[in-house]
Amino acid sequence: MAATEALRADNPESIESLSREAESLKARLEEEKAKLNDVDMCVVAQRLDNLAQFNIKPRRVLKGHQGKVLCMDWSSDKRHIVSSSQDGKMLVWDAFTTNKEHAVTMPTTWVMACSYGPSGSIVACGGLDNKCTVYPLSLEEDPASKKKAVATHTSYLSCCSFTNSDYQILTGSGDSTCALWDVESGQLIQSFHGHAGDVMSIDLSPTETGNTFVSGGCDKVAMVWDMRTGDCVQMFEGHDSDINSVRFYPSGDAFATGSDDATCRLFDLRADREVSCYKKESIIFGCNSVDFSVSGRLLFGGYNDYTINLWDVLKGTRLSILYGHENRVSCLGVSPDGTALCTGSWDYTLRVSILANLM
């Protein structure tokens, strides 16, 4: 009887003992991993030629939001952009002309997440309403007239992303979970539990199968999930504060993170560890958003000090600083063809820069 009592889950001594054992096992795993860590990526990359300094300037300024821009996403046509804002509006832009093609008023302010469907004919957004709402885009009809609430969480919606089709959407929330939903029926397909804090960002693997995604949150942890089973297959630690953004490397073998600890980091799935950290002593403000160039050689990071830092992924050095915004850079994204960078800010604007001659 006494032995049974000692093993009860609500026994403080049992919990403390299990915690110590878990920490001991974790330390042993780290030791074994360290033995395999025989070379540093930045050291190997020193034999490569240095990249030239880049001078990137905004070519278009998208004005129309009356509040802080919180999220943006490119359409697959490489021309249109959807953005969401604290003003409760979701806008669809023509990046070439800067014209607004659609404007949708949400039932709540702080529209924190938005995403284009792969077809380019549908968008999704959500925020403090705890829901993800899908809008079909048509020049003949008001998108709001055919809106459909697809997902409902128990806390705010922080991020959303369509899968490889318009028929499924992945969401992340302040309730510490991610979820996969059927767009047509609104039914929950799979839920993903494991984070100990708000989920702030998700990104789907660019591989052909597309069965995995990565998430990052306020528990300082990045997790890789199997969408078919709902299981966390890899977990990465290293940041000292909230992870605000995660983005897969173009090959799908690694991903980058941006954090409130003022660093960006690169984690390799095959090596099962962090392989590079992008930081400078002069950078003391958090990073809100990250994205790679099409080749994967460059990493863009949007920071709270109103700047975008451009990093050499292999060498770990900063190549350039992009200025122009008058408040924190909250979101950014490279166009699908890699020719343009769009940045969104708390200064109510989005800016589009040309990357045609970059890697």
Coordinates of C-alpha atoms in Angstrom, one line a residue:
M1 CA 0.0 0.0 0.0
A2 CA 2.8 2.4 0.9
A3 CA 4.6 1.6 -2.4
T4 CA 1.4 2.4 -4.3
E5 CA 1.0 5.7 -2.4
A6 CA 4.7 6.6 -3.3
L7 CA 4.0 6.2 -7.0
R8 CA 0.8 8.2 -7.1
A9 CA 1.0 11.1 -9.6
D10 CA -0.1 13.6 -7.1
N11 CA 2.5 12.7 -4.6
P12 CA 4.9 15.7 -4.4
E13 CA 7.9 13.5 -3.6
S14 CA 7.2 11.2 -6.6
I15 CA 6.8 14.2 -8.9
E16 CA 10.1 15.7 -7.6
S17 CA 11.9 12.3 -8.1
L18 CA 10.6 11.9 -11.6
S19 CA 11.6 15.5 -12.5
R20 CA 15.2 14.9 -11.2
E21 CA 15.3 11.7 -13.3
A22 CA 14.1 13.5 -16.4
E23 CA 16.7 16.2 -15.9
S24 CA 19.4 13.6 -15.5
L25 CA 18.4 11.8 -18.7
K26 CA 18.2 15.1 -20.6
A27 CA 21.7 16.0 -19.4
R28 CA 23.0 12.6 -20.6
L29 CA 21.4 13.1 -24.0
E30 CA 23.0 16.5 -24.3
E31 CA 26.4 14.9 -23.5
E32 CA 26.0 12.3 -26.1
K33 CA 24.9 14.9 -28.7
A34 CA 27.9 17.1 -27.8
K35 CA 30.3 14.2 -28.7
L36 CA 28.9 14.2 -32.2
N37 CA 29.3 18.0 -32.5
D38 CA 32.8 17.8 -33.9
V39 CA 32.7 20.9 -36.2
D40 CA 31.1 24.3 -36.2
M41 CA 29.2 25.4 -39.3
C42 CA 30.6 29.0 -39.2
V43 CA 34.2 27.6 -39.1
V44 CA 33.6 25.4 -42.1
A45 CA 31.9 28.3 -43.9
Q46 CA 35.1 30.4 -43.6
R47 CA 36.5 28.9 -46.7
L48 CA 33.6 30.3 -48.7
D49 CA 33.9 33.7 -50.4
N50 CA 32.3 36.6 -48.5
L51 CA 29.1 38.0 -49.8
A52 CA 29.0 41.6 -50.9
Q53 CA 27.3 44.3 -48.9
F54 CA 23.7 44.7 -49.9
N55 CA 21.9 48.0 -50.3
I56 CA 18.2 47.3 -50.3
K57 CA 15.7 50.1 -50.4
P58 CA 11.9 50.0 -50.3
R59 CA 10.3 50.5 -53.7
R60 CA 6.6 50.5 -52.6
V61 CA 4.9 51.7 -49.4
L62 CA 1.5 50.2 -48.8
K63 CA -0.6 52.7 -46.8
G64 CA -4.2 52.0 -45.6
H65 CA -4.2 50.5 -42.2
Q66 CA -5.3 52.6 -39.3
G67 CA -3.5 50.5 -36.7
K68 CA -0.4 48.4 -36.1
V69 CA 0.3 45.9 -38.9
L70 CA 0.5 42.5 -37.2
C71 CA 0.8 39.9 -40.0
M72 CA 1.2 39.6 -43.8
D73 CA 1.4 36.8 -46.4
W74 CA 2.2 36.6 -50.1
S75 CA -0.1 35.0 -52.6
S76 CA 1.2 32.2 -54.8
D77 CA 0.9 34.6 -57.8
K78 CA 3.9 36.6 -56.4
R79 CA 1.9 39.8 -56.8
H80 CA -0.7 40.1 -54.1
I81 CA -0.3 40.5 -50.4
V82 CA -2.7 40.0 -47.5
S83 CA -2.2 42.0 -44.3
S84 CA -4.0 42.2 -41.0
S85 CA -3.9 44.9 -38.3
Q86 CA -4.8 46.1 -34.9
D87 CA -7.5 48.2 -36.6
G88 CA -9.6 45.1 -37.1
K89 CA -9.1 45.2 -40.9
M90 CA -7.7 42.6 -43.3
L91 CA -6.5 44.2 -46.6
V92 CA -5.6 42.5 -49.9
W93 CA -3.0 44.5 -51.9
D94 CA -1.6 44.6 -55.4
A95 CA 2.1 45.0 -54.6
F96 CA 2.8 46.3 -58.1
T97 CA 0.4 49.2 -58.1
T98 CA -0.1 49.5 -54.3
N99 CA -3.9 49.4 -54.8
K100 CA -6.1 47.8 -52.2
E101 CA -8.3 45.1 -53.9
H102 CA -10.2 43.9 -50.9
A103 CA -10.9 45.3 -47.4
V104 CA -12.6 43.2 -44.8
T105 CA -13.7 44.4 -41.3
M106 CA -13.3 41.8 -38.7
P107 CA -15.6 41.5 -35.6
T108 CA -12.6 42.2 -33.4
T109 CA -9.5 44.3 -33.2
W110 CA -6.0 42.8 -33.2
V111 CA -6.2 40.6 -36.2
M112 CA -3.0 38.8 -35.4
A113 CA -2.9 36.1 -38.1
C114 CA -3.6 36.0 -41.9
S115 CA -2.7 33.5 -44.6
Y116 CA -3.3 33.1 -48.4
G117 CA -4.5 29.8 -49.7
P118 CA -2.3 28.0 -52.2
S119 CA -4.8 28.8 -55.0
G120 CA -4.7 32.5 -54.3
S121 CA -8.5 32.7 -54.3
I122 CA -9.0 32.4 -50.6
V123 CA -7.6 34.0 -47.4
A124 CA -7.9 33.2 -43.7
C125 CA -7.4 35.4 -40.7
G126 CA -8.1 35.6 -37.0
G127 CA -7.0 37.1 -33.7
L128 CA -8.6 38.0 -30.4
D129 CA -11.9 36.5 -31.5
N130 CA -10.2 33.1 -30.9
K131 CA -11.4 32.0 -34.4
C132 CA -10.0 31.4 -37.8
T133 CA -12.3 32.8 -40.5
V134 CA -11.9 32.0 -44.2
Y135 CA -12.9 34.5 -47.0
P136 CA -13.2 33.6 -50.7
L137 CA -11.8 36.4 -52.9
S138 CA -13.9 37.6 -55.8
L139 CA -14.0 41.0 -57.5
E140 CA -17.7 40.6 -58.0
E141 CA -18.7 39.9 -54.4
D142 CA -17.8 41.2 -51.0
P143 CA -15.6 38.6 -49.3
A144 CA -17.4 39.1 -46.0
S145 CA -20.6 37.9 -47.6
K146 CA -19.3 34.4 -47.9
K147 CA -17.1 34.1 -44.9
K148 CA -16.8 30.9 -43.0
A149 CA -15.6 30.3 -39.4
V150 CA -13.4 27.3 -39.6
A151 CA -11.5 27.0 -36.3
T152 CA -12.2 27.9 -32.7
H153 CA -9.6 27.9 -29.9
T154 CA -10.0 28.7 -26.2
S155 CA -7.6 31.7 -26.5
Y156 CA -6.5 34.1 -29.2
L157 CA -5.4 32.9 -32.7
S158 CA -1.7 33.8 -33.1
C159 CA -1.0 32.2 -36.5
C160 CA -2.5 30.2 -39.3
S161 CA -1.3 28.6 -42.5
F162 CA -3.0 26.6 -45.2
T163 CA -1.5 23.2 -46.0
N164 CA -0.8 22.2 -49.6
S165 CA -4.4 22.8 -50.5
D166 CA -7.3 25.2 -49.8
Y167 CA -9.1 22.5 -47.9
Q168 CA -7.1 22.2 -44.8
I169 CA -5.7 24.9 -42.5
L170 CA -3.3 24.7 -39.6
T171 CA -3.7 27.1 -36.6
G172 CA -1.7 28.1 -33.5
S173 CA -3.1 29.7 -30.4
G174 CA -2.5 31.3 -27.1
D175 CA -4.1 28.2 -25.6
S176 CA -0.8 26.5 -26.1
T177 CA -2.1 24.2 -28.9
C178 CA -1.9 23.9 -32.6
A179 CA -4.7 22.3 -34.6
L180 CA -5.4 21.1 -38.1
W181 CA -8.9 21.8 -39.5
D182 CA -11.1 20.8 -42.5
V183 CA -12.0 24.1 -44.2
E184 CA -15.3 22.8 -45.8
S185 CA -16.8 21.3 -42.7
G186 CA -15.0 23.2 -40.0
Q187 CA -14.2 19.9 -38.2
L188 CA -11.0 19.4 -36.2
I189 CA -8.8 16.8 -37.9
Q190 CA -5.9 16.7 -35.5
S191 CA -4.8 18.6 -32.4
F192 CA -1.2 19.1 -31.2
H193 CA -0.5 19.4 -27.5
G194 CA 3.0 19.9 -26.0
H195 CA 3.8 23.5 -25.6
A196 CA 3.9 25.0 -22.1
G197 CA 3.1 28.5 -23.3
D198 CA 1.4 30.4 -26.0
V199 CA 2.1 29.2 -29.5
M200 CA 3.3 32.2 -31.5
S201 CA 4.3 30.9 -34.9
I202 CA 4.0 27.9 -37.2
D203 CA 5.5 26.9 -40.5
L204 CA 4.9 23.9 -42.8
S205 CA 7.7 21.9 -44.2
P206 CA 8.4 22.7 -47.8
T207 CA 9.1 19.1 -48.7
E208 CA 6.9 17.3 -51.2
T209 CA 5.2 15.1 -48.6
G210 CA 4.5 18.2 -46.4
N211 CA 3.5 16.0 -43.4
T212 CA 5.5 18.0 -40.8
F213 CA 5.4 21.5 -39.4
V214 CA 7.4 23.4 -36.8
S215 CA 6.0 25.6 -34.0
G216 CA 7.5 28.1 -31.6
G217 CA 6.1 29.7 -28.5
C218 CA 6.4 31.5 -25.2
D219 CA 7.9 28.5 -23.6
K220 CA 11.2 29.2 -25.5
V221 CA 10.9 25.8 -27.3
A222 CA 10.5 24.9 -31.0
M223 CA 8.7 21.7 -31.8
V224 CA 8.5 19.7 -35.0
W225 CA 5.2 17.8 -35.4
D226 CA 3.9 14.9 -37.5
M227 CA 0.6 16.1 -38.9
R228 CA -0.7 12.5 -39.4
T229 CA -0.3 11.3 -35.8
G230 CA -0.3 14.6 -33.8
D231 CA 3.0 13.6 -32.2
C232 CA 5.9 15.9 -31.5
V233 CA 8.8 14.2 -33.2
Q234 CA 11.6 16.7 -32.3
M235 CA 12.0 19.4 -29.7
F236 CA 14.7 22.2 -29.8
E237 CA 15.7 24.4 -26.9
G238 CA 18.3 27.2 -26.7
H239 CA 16.5 30.5 -26.6
D240 CA 16.4 32.6 -23.4
S241 CA 13.0 34.2 -24.2
D242 CA 9.8 33.8 -26.2
I243 CA 10.1 32.5 -29.8
N244 CA 8.1 34.8 -32.0
S245 CA 8.8 33.3 -35.4
V246 CA 9.8 30.0 -37.0
R247 CA 10.6 29.4 -40.7
F248 CA 11.8 26.3 -42.5
Y249 CA 14.9 26.4 -44.6
P250 CA 14.0 26.0 -48.3
S251 CA 15.2 22.4 -48.4
G252 CA 13.1 21.5 -45.3
D253 CA 16.2 20.1 -43.5
A254 CA 16.5 23.0 -41.0
F255 CA 14.5 25.9 -39.7
A256 CA 15.2 29.4 -38.3
T257 CA 13.7 31.0 -35.2
G258 CA 13.5 34.7 -34.1
S259 CA 13.2 35.5 -30.4
D260 CA 12.7 38.2 -27.8
D261 CA 16.2 37.3 -26.6
A262 CA 17.5 39.4 -29.6
T263 CA 18.9 36.4 -31.4
C264 CA 17.9 34.3 -34.5
R265 CA 19.0 30.7 -34.5
L266 CA 19.3 27.9 -37.0
F267 CA 18.3 24.3 -36.0
D268 CA 19.2 21.3 -38.2
L269 CA 16.7 18.4 -38.1
R270 CA 19.3 15.8 -39.2
A271 CA 21.9 16.9 -36.6
D272 CA 19.1 17.3 -34.0
R273 CA 20.6 20.5 -32.7
E274 CA 21.3 24.2 -33.1
V275 CA 23.9 24.8 -35.7
S276 CA 24.1 28.6 -35.7
C277 CA 23.2 31.7 -33.7
Y278 CA 22.8 35.1 -35.3
K279 CA 23.5 37.9 -32.9
K280 CA 25.6 41.0 -32.2
E281 CA 26.3 42.8 -28.9
S282 CA 24.7 46.0 -30.5
I283 CA 21.4 44.2 -31.1
I284 CA 19.4 44.4 -27.8
F285 CA 15.9 44.3 -29.2
G286 CA 13.8 41.2 -29.9
C287 CA 13.3 39.7 -33.3
N288 CA 9.6 39.3 -34.3
S289 CA 9.8 37.7 -37.7
V290 CA 12.3 35.7 -39.9
D291 CA 12.4 34.4 -43.5
F292 CA 15.0 33.0 -45.9
S293 CA 16.0 34.0 -49.4
V294 CA 15.0 31.4 -52.0
S295 CA 18.5 30.0 -52.1
G296 CA 18.6 29.8 -48.3
R297 CA 21.9 31.7 -48.1
L298 CA 20.3 34.8 -46.6
L299 CA 18.2 35.3 -43.5
F300 CA 16.0 38.3 -42.9
G301 CA 15.0 39.3 -39.4
G302 CA 12.6 42.0 -38.4
Y303 CA 13.4 43.6 -35.0
N304 CA 11.8 45.9 -32.4
D305 CA 14.3 48.6 -33.1
Y306 CA 12.5 49.4 -36.4
T307 CA 15.2 47.6 -38.5
I308 CA 15.5 44.5 -40.7
N309 CA 18.9 42.7 -40.3
L310 CA 20.2 40.6 -43.2
W311 CA 22.3 37.7 -42.1
D312 CA 24.7 35.3 -44.0
V313 CA 23.2 32.0 -43.0
L314 CA 26.4 30.0 -43.4
K315 CA 29.0 32.4 -42.0
G316 CA 26.7 33.8 -39.3
T317 CA 27.7 37.4 -40.1
R318 CA 25.4 40.4 -40.6
L319 CA 25.5 41.7 -44.2
S320 CA 23.3 44.7 -44.0
I321 CA 20.7 46.7 -42.1
L322 CA 17.5 47.8 -43.7
Y323 CA 15.9 51.1 -42.4
G324 CA 12.7 52.9 -43.2
H325 CA 10.1 51.8 -40.7
E326 CA 9.2 54.2 -37.9
N327 CA 8.2 51.6 -35.4
R328 CA 8.9 47.9 -34.6
V329 CA 8.9 45.5 -37.6
S330 CA 6.2 43.0 -36.7
C331 CA 6.2 40.7 -39.8
L332 CA 8.1 40.1 -43.0
G333 CA 8.1 37.6 -45.9
V334 CA 10.0 36.9 -49.1
S335 CA 7.8 36.5 -52.2
P336 CA 7.5 32.9 -53.6
D337 CA 9.9 33.7 -56.5
G338 CA 12.4 35.4 -54.2
T339 CA 12.3 38.8 -56.0
A340 CA 10.7 40.9 -53.3
L341 CA 10.6 41.3 -49.5
C342 CA 7.6 42.7 -47.8
T343 CA 7.8 44.1 -44.2
G344 CA 5.0 45.1 -42.0
S345 CA 5.3 47.4 -39.0
W346 CA 3.6 49.1 -36.0
D347 CA 4.0 52.3 -38.0
Y348 CA 0.7 51.2 -39.9
T349 CA 2.6 50.6 -43.2
L350 CA 4.0 47.8 -45.2
R351 CA 7.0 48.2 -47.4
V352 CA 8.0 46.2 -50.5
S353 CA 11.7 46.0 -51.5
I354 CA 13.2 44.5 -54.6
L355 CA 15.6 41.5 -54.1
A356 CA 16.1 40.7 -57.8
N357 CA 19.9 40.6 -57.6
L358 CA 20.1 38.8 -54.3
M359 CA 20.7 35.2 -53.7

